[in-house]
XYZ file of C-alpha atoms in Angstrom:
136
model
C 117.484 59.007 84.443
C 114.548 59.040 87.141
C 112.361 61.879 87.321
C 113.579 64.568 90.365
C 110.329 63.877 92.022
C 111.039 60.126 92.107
C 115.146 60.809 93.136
C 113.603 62.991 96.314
C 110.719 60.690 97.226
C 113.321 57.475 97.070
C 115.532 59.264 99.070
C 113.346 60.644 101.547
C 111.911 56.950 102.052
C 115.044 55.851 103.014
C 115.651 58.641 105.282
C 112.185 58.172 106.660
C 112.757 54.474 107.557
C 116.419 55.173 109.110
C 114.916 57.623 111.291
C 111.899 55.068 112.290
C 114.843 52.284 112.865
C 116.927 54.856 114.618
C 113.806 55.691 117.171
C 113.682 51.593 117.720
C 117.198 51.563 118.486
C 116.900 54.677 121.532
C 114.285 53.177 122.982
C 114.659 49.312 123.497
C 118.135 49.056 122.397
C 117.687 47.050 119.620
C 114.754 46.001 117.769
C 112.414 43.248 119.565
C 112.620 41.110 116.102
C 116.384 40.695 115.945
C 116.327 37.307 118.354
C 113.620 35.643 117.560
C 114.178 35.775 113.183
C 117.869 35.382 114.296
C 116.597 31.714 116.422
C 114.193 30.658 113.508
C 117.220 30.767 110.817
C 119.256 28.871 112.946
C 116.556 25.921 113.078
C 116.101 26.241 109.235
C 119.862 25.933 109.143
C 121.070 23.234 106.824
C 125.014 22.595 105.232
C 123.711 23.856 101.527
C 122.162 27.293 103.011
C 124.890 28.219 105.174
C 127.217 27.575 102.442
C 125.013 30.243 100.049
C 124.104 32.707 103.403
C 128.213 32.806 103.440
C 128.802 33.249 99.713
C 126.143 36.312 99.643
C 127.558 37.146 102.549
C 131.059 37.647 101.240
C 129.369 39.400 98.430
C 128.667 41.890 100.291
C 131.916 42.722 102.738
C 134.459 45.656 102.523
C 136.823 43.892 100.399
C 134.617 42.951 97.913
C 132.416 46.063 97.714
C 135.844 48.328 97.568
C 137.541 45.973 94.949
C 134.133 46.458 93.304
C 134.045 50.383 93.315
C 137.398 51.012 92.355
C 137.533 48.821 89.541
C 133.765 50.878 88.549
C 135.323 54.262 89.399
C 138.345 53.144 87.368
C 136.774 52.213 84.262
C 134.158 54.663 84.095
C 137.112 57.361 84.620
C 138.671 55.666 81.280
C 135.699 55.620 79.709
C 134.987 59.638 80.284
C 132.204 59.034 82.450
C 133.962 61.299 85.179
C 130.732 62.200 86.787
C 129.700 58.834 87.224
C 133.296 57.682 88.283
C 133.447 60.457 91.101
C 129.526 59.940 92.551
C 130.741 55.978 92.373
C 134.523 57.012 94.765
C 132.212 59.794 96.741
C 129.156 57.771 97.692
C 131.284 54.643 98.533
C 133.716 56.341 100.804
C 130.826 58.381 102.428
C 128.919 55.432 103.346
C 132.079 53.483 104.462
C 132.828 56.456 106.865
C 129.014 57.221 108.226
C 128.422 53.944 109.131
C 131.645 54.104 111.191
C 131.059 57.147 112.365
C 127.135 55.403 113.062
C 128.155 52.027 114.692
C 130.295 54.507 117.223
C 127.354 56.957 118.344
C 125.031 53.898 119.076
C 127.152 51.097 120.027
C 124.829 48.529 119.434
C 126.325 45.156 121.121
C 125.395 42.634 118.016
C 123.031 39.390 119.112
C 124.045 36.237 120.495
C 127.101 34.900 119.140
C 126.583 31.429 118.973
C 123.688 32.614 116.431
C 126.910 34.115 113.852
C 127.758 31.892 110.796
C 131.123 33.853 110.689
C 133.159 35.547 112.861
C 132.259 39.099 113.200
C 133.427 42.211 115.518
C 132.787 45.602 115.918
C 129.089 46.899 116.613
C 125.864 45.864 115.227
C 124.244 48.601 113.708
C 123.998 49.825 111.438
C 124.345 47.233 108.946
C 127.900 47.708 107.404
C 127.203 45.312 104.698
C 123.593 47.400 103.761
C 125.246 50.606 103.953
C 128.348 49.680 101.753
C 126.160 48.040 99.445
C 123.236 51.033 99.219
C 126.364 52.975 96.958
C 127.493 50.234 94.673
């Protein structure tokens, strides 16, 4: 297990660079990168990387990320690792509802559409598939 020290500085990072994203978002509604990297992938954009863009894509939705953390909450339950099993069901359900409860208070409008390999709905930030995967 890490060092306390090293637990608080990680976490603190994170919280640090949330807040600096967070100030981004208030003030220009959106970050001034978004379009531009968004308009550069789609000229790099060729059958064989859009087919692996979706698969890690997938990777990382609801259903697989919740399929994924009950089947680890499961078997480290089985396995008497109930600490584990309830910081796995507890951080996974937190960050599932705070990035809900996130995408509401900012209602960030996501980019251009015809930039989207898949369909998509729902707000733009924060990242649903970073903050479902920070957990797991």
């Amino acid at each position: 297990m890490l060092p306390i020290a090293t637990r608080f500085v990680s976490m603190f990072s994170g919280v640090l660079a949330f807040a600096w994203v967070e100030r981004r978002m208030g003030e220009d509604h959106g970050l001034s990168f978004d379009e531009p990297v968004l308009r550069w992938l789609l000229r790099k954009r060729t059958p064989e990387l859009t087919r692996a863009v979706l698969f890690v894509t997938q990777l990382g939705s609801g259903r697989v990320l919740t399929a994924v953390s009950i089947v680890a909450t499961v078997a480290l339950w089985a396995r008497g690792n109930r600490r584990a099993a309830r910081f796995i069901a507890i951080t996974a359900s937190g960050a599932g509802l705070s990035n809900q409860g996130l995408k509401a208070l900012y209602r960030r409008e996501r980019p251009d559409v015809t930039l989207h390999l898949s369909q998509t709905t729902g707000f733009g930030f924060p990242s649903g598939h970073a903050m479902a995967s920070a957990p797991i």
